[in-house]
XYZ file of C-alpha atoms in Angstrom:
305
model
C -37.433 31.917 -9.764
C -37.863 34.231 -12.666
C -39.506 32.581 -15.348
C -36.325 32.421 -17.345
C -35.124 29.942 -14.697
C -38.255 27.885 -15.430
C -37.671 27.908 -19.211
C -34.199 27.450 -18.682
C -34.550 24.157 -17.049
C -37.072 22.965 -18.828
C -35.529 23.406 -22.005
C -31.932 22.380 -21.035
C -33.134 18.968 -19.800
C -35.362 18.710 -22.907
C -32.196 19.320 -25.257
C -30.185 16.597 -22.873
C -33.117 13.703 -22.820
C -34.406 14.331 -26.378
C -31.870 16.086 -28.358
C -30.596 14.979 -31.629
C -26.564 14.795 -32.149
C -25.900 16.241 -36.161
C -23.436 14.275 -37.976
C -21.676 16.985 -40.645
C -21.788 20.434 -38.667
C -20.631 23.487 -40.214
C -19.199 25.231 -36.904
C -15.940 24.619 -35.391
C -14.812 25.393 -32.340
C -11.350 27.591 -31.951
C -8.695 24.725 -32.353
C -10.468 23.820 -35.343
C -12.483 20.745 -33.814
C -16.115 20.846 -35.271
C -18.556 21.598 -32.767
C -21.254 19.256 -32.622
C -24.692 20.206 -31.253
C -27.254 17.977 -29.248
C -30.814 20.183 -30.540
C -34.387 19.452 -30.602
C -37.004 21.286 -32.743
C -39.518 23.649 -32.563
C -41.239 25.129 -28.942
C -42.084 28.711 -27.297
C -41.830 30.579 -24.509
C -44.294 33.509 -23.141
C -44.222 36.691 -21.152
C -46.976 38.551 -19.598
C -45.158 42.102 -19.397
C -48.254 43.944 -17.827
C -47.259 41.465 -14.992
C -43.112 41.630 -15.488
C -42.720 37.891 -15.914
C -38.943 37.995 -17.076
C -36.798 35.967 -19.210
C -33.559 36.730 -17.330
C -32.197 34.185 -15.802
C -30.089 34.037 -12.666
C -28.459 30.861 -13.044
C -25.586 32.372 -13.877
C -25.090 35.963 -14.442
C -26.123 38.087 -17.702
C -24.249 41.019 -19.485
C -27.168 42.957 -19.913
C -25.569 46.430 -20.608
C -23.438 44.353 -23.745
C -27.006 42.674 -25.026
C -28.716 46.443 -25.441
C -26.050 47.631 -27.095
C -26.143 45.023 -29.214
C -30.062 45.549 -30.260
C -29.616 49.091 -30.724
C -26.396 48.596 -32.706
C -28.792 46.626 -35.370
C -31.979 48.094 -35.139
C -31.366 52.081 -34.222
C -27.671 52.607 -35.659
C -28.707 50.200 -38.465
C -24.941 49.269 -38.363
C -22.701 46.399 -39.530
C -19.541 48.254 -37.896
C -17.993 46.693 -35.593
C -16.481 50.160 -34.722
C -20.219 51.357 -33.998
C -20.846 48.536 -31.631
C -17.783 49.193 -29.477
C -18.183 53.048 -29.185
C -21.867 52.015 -28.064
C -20.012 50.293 -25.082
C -17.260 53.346 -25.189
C -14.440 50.483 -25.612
C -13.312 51.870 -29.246
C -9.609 50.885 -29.564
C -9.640 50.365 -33.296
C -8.375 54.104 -33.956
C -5.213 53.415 -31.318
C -3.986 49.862 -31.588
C -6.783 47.865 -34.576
C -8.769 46.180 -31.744
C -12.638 44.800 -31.721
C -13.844 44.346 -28.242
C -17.186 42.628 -29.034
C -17.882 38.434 -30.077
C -18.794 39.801 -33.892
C -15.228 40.182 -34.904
C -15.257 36.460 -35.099
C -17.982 36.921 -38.292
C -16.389 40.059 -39.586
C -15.515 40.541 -43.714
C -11.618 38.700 -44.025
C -9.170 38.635 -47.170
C -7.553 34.989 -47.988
C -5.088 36.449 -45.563
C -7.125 36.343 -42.653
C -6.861 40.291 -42.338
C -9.790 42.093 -42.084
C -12.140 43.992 -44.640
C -12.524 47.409 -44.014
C -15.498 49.799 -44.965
C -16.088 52.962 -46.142
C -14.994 54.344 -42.745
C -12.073 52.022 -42.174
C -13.604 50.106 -40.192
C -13.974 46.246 -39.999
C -17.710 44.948 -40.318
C -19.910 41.844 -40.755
C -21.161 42.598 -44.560
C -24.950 42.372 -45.991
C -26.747 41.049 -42.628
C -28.295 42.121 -39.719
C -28.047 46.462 -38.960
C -27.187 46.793 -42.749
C -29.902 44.669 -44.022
C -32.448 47.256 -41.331
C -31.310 50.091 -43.321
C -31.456 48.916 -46.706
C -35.121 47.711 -46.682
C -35.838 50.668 -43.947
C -37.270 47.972 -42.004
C -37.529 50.125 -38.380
C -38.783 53.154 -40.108
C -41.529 51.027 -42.193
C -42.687 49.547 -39.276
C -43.082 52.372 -37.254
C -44.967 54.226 -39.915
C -46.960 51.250 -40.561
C -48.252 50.838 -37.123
C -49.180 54.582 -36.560
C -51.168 54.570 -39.821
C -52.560 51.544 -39.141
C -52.760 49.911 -35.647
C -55.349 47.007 -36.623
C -53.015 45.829 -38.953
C -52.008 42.606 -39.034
C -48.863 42.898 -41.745
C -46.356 44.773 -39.580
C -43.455 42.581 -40.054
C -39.795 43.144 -39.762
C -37.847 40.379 -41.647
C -34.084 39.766 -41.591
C -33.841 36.983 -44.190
C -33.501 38.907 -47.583
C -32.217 36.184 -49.818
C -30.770 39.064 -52.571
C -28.575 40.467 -49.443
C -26.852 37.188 -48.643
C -25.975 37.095 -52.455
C -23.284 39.409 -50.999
C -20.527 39.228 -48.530
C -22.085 38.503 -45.433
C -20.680 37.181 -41.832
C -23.941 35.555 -40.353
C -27.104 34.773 -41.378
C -29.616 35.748 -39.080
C -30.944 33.346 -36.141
C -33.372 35.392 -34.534
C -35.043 37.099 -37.779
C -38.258 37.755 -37.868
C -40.721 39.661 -35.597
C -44.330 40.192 -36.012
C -45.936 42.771 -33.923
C -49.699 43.156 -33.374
C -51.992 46.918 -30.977
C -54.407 44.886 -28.814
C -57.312 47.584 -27.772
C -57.235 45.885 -23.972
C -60.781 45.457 -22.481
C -59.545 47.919 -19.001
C -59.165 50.480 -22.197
C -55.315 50.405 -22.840
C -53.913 49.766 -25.923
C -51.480 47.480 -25.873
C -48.204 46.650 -28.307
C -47.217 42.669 -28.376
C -44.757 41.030 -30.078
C -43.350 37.872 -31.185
C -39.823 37.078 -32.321
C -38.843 33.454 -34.614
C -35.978 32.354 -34.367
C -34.402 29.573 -36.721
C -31.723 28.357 -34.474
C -30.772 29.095 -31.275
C -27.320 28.416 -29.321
C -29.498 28.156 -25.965
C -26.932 27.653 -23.320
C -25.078 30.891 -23.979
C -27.718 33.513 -26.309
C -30.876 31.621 -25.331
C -32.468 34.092 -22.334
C -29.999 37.412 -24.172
C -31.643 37.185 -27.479
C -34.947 37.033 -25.855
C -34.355 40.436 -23.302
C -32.989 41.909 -26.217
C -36.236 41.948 -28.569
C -38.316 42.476 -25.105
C -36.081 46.030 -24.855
C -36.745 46.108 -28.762
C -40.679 45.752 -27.770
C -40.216 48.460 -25.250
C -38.699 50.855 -26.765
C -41.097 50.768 -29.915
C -44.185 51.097 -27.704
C -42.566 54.422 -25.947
C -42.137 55.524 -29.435
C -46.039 54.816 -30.067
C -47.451 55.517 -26.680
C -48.535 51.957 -26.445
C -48.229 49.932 -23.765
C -46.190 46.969 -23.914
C -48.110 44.031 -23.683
C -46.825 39.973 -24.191
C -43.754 38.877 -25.989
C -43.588 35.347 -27.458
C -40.071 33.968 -28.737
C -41.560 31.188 -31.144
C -37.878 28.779 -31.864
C -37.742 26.565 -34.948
C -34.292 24.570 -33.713
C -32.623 25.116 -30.133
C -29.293 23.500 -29.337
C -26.488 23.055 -26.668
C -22.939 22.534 -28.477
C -21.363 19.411 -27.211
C -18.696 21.132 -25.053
C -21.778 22.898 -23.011
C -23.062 19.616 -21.897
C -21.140 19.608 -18.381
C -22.528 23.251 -18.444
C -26.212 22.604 -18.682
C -25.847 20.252 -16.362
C -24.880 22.471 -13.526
C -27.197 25.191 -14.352
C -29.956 22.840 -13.752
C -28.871 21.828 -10.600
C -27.783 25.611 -9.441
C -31.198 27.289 -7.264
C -32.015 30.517 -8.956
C -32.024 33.893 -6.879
C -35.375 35.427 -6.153
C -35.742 38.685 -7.998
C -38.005 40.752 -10.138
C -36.153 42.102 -12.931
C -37.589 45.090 -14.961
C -36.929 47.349 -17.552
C -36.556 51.315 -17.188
C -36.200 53.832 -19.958
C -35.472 57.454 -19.282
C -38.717 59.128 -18.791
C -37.008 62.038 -20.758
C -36.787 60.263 -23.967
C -39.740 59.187 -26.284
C -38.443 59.110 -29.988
C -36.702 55.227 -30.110
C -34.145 57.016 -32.480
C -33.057 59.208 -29.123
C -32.012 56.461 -26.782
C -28.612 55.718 -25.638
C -27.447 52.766 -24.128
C -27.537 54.824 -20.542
C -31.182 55.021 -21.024
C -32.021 51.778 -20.691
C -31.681 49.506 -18.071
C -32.575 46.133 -16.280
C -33.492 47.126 -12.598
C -34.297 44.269 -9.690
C -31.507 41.943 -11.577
C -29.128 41.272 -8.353
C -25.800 41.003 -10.724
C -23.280 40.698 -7.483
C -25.495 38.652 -5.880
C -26.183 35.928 -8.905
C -22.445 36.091 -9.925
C -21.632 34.964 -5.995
C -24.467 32.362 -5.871
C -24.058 31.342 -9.413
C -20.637 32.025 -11.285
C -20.385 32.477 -14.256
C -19.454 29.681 -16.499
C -16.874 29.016 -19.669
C -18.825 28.004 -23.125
C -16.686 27.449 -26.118
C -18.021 29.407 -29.465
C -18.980 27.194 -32.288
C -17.737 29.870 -35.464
């Protein structure tokens, strides 16, 4: 199994023998129904990349091509347009017929109406968060700088939560927001780039193993950029939860077997600058999709909104 599978279970029977059920939840599900969460708090996971331990899972299968798009939406487009994210995916139909093909439109800017808020460019978006928050504070550009001027360091920090920002119109506060990134001078002589990522809270049955390939493409990408090498990713979370309509669904994915594979990450050899990529440059190799999708269907979670 990849060692996503082995967090995966671990953590999913964790939630279901030790997890705590909150009383007053501010999510509801789409008929209006709050949705409860069973959570524990705070744990970690690891990843030795030098030796491509993975957190993909294959217990069911994982949009990978929609989770890049998604980091690159934030942190290279520096984007809270919803527009932005679908032409990343080339599904724009907002120009023809005023459709969002992504899960954000469910956090996007609304009137009392219930119609959406458009931007500058006409275009619906999620407010003072996330991509727009990135470009404000130049948080990418800072860091980049920051660790080419200074690879010892031990400050280079990108941080989501900007408490002035979420005095404005905002759709989400961030979960996973905050990443700390540290060179390591390696004793066989390479210098290596590690990373770890907090998150606050974590919806682990659906985003849990996404959120943490995303920041390990994040990871990669940044060391091209440097020429460093990218060394261990550590996803450090503070609460982690399964909603209670997921509990059927956890369930199953700990009985399912997971399908032996080695996935790995490829960037075009052509491309260096991280401001360059495209979502076609990028991609998971040794994940089996067909395969996992046949051994392990995909399953239905409700969104808590």
């Amino acid at each position: 199994m990849t060692k996503g599978d082995k967090y995966q279970k671990e953590i999913l029977q964790r939630i279901l023998d030790e997890g705590c059920l909150d009383k007053n939840p501010r999510p509801v599900y789409a008929d209006g129904t709050p949705a409860h969460t069973l959570s524990v708090n705070h744990g970690m996971c690891t990843y030795d990349l030098t030796k491509n331990e993975s957190p993909l899972v294959t217990l069911r299968p994982i949009a990978v091509k929609t989770s890049i798009a998604e980091i690159l939406w934030i942190y290279q487009k520096e984007s809270n347009d919803l527009v932005v994210f679908d032409e990343l995916l080339g599904k724009n139909t907002w120009e023809e017929n005023h459709e969002i093909n992504n899960w954000w439109k469910d956090w996007a800017l609304k009137d009392e109406n219930g119609d959406y808020l458009l931007n500058k460019a006409g275009h619906p978006y999620i407010g003072a968060c996330y991509g727009e928050t990135i470009r404000k504070h130049k948080l990418v550009k800072k860091l980049i700088k920051d660790i080419k001027e200074n690879p010892d360091g031990r400050r280079h920090i990108i941080s989501m939560w900007q408490e002035a920002d979420f005095a404005k119109p905002h759709g989400l506060k961030p979960c996973a927001f905050l990443t700390q990134w540290n060179v390591r001078h390696g004793k066989d002589g390479i210098d290596y780039l590690d990373m770890c990522l907090t998150q606050r809270s974590s919806d682990f049955a659906t985003a849990g193993c996404i959120n943490q390939v995303q920041y390990i493409v994040l990871l990669n990408l940044i060391a091209r950029h440097l020429d460093l090498t990218p060394g261990t990713f550590t996803w450090f979370y503070n609460n982690i939860q399964i909603y209670d309509r997921h509990v059927e669904q956890a369930k199953e994915l700990i009985r399912r077997e997971p399908v032996e594979c080695e996935p790995k990450i490829w960037l075009n050899p052509d491309k260096k600058n991280f401001y360059d990529f495209t979502v076609d440059d990028i991609k998971i190799v040794g994940y089996p999709r067909e395969k996992i999708k046949e051994q392990n269907p995909q399953l239905k979670f409700d969104l808590g909104i």
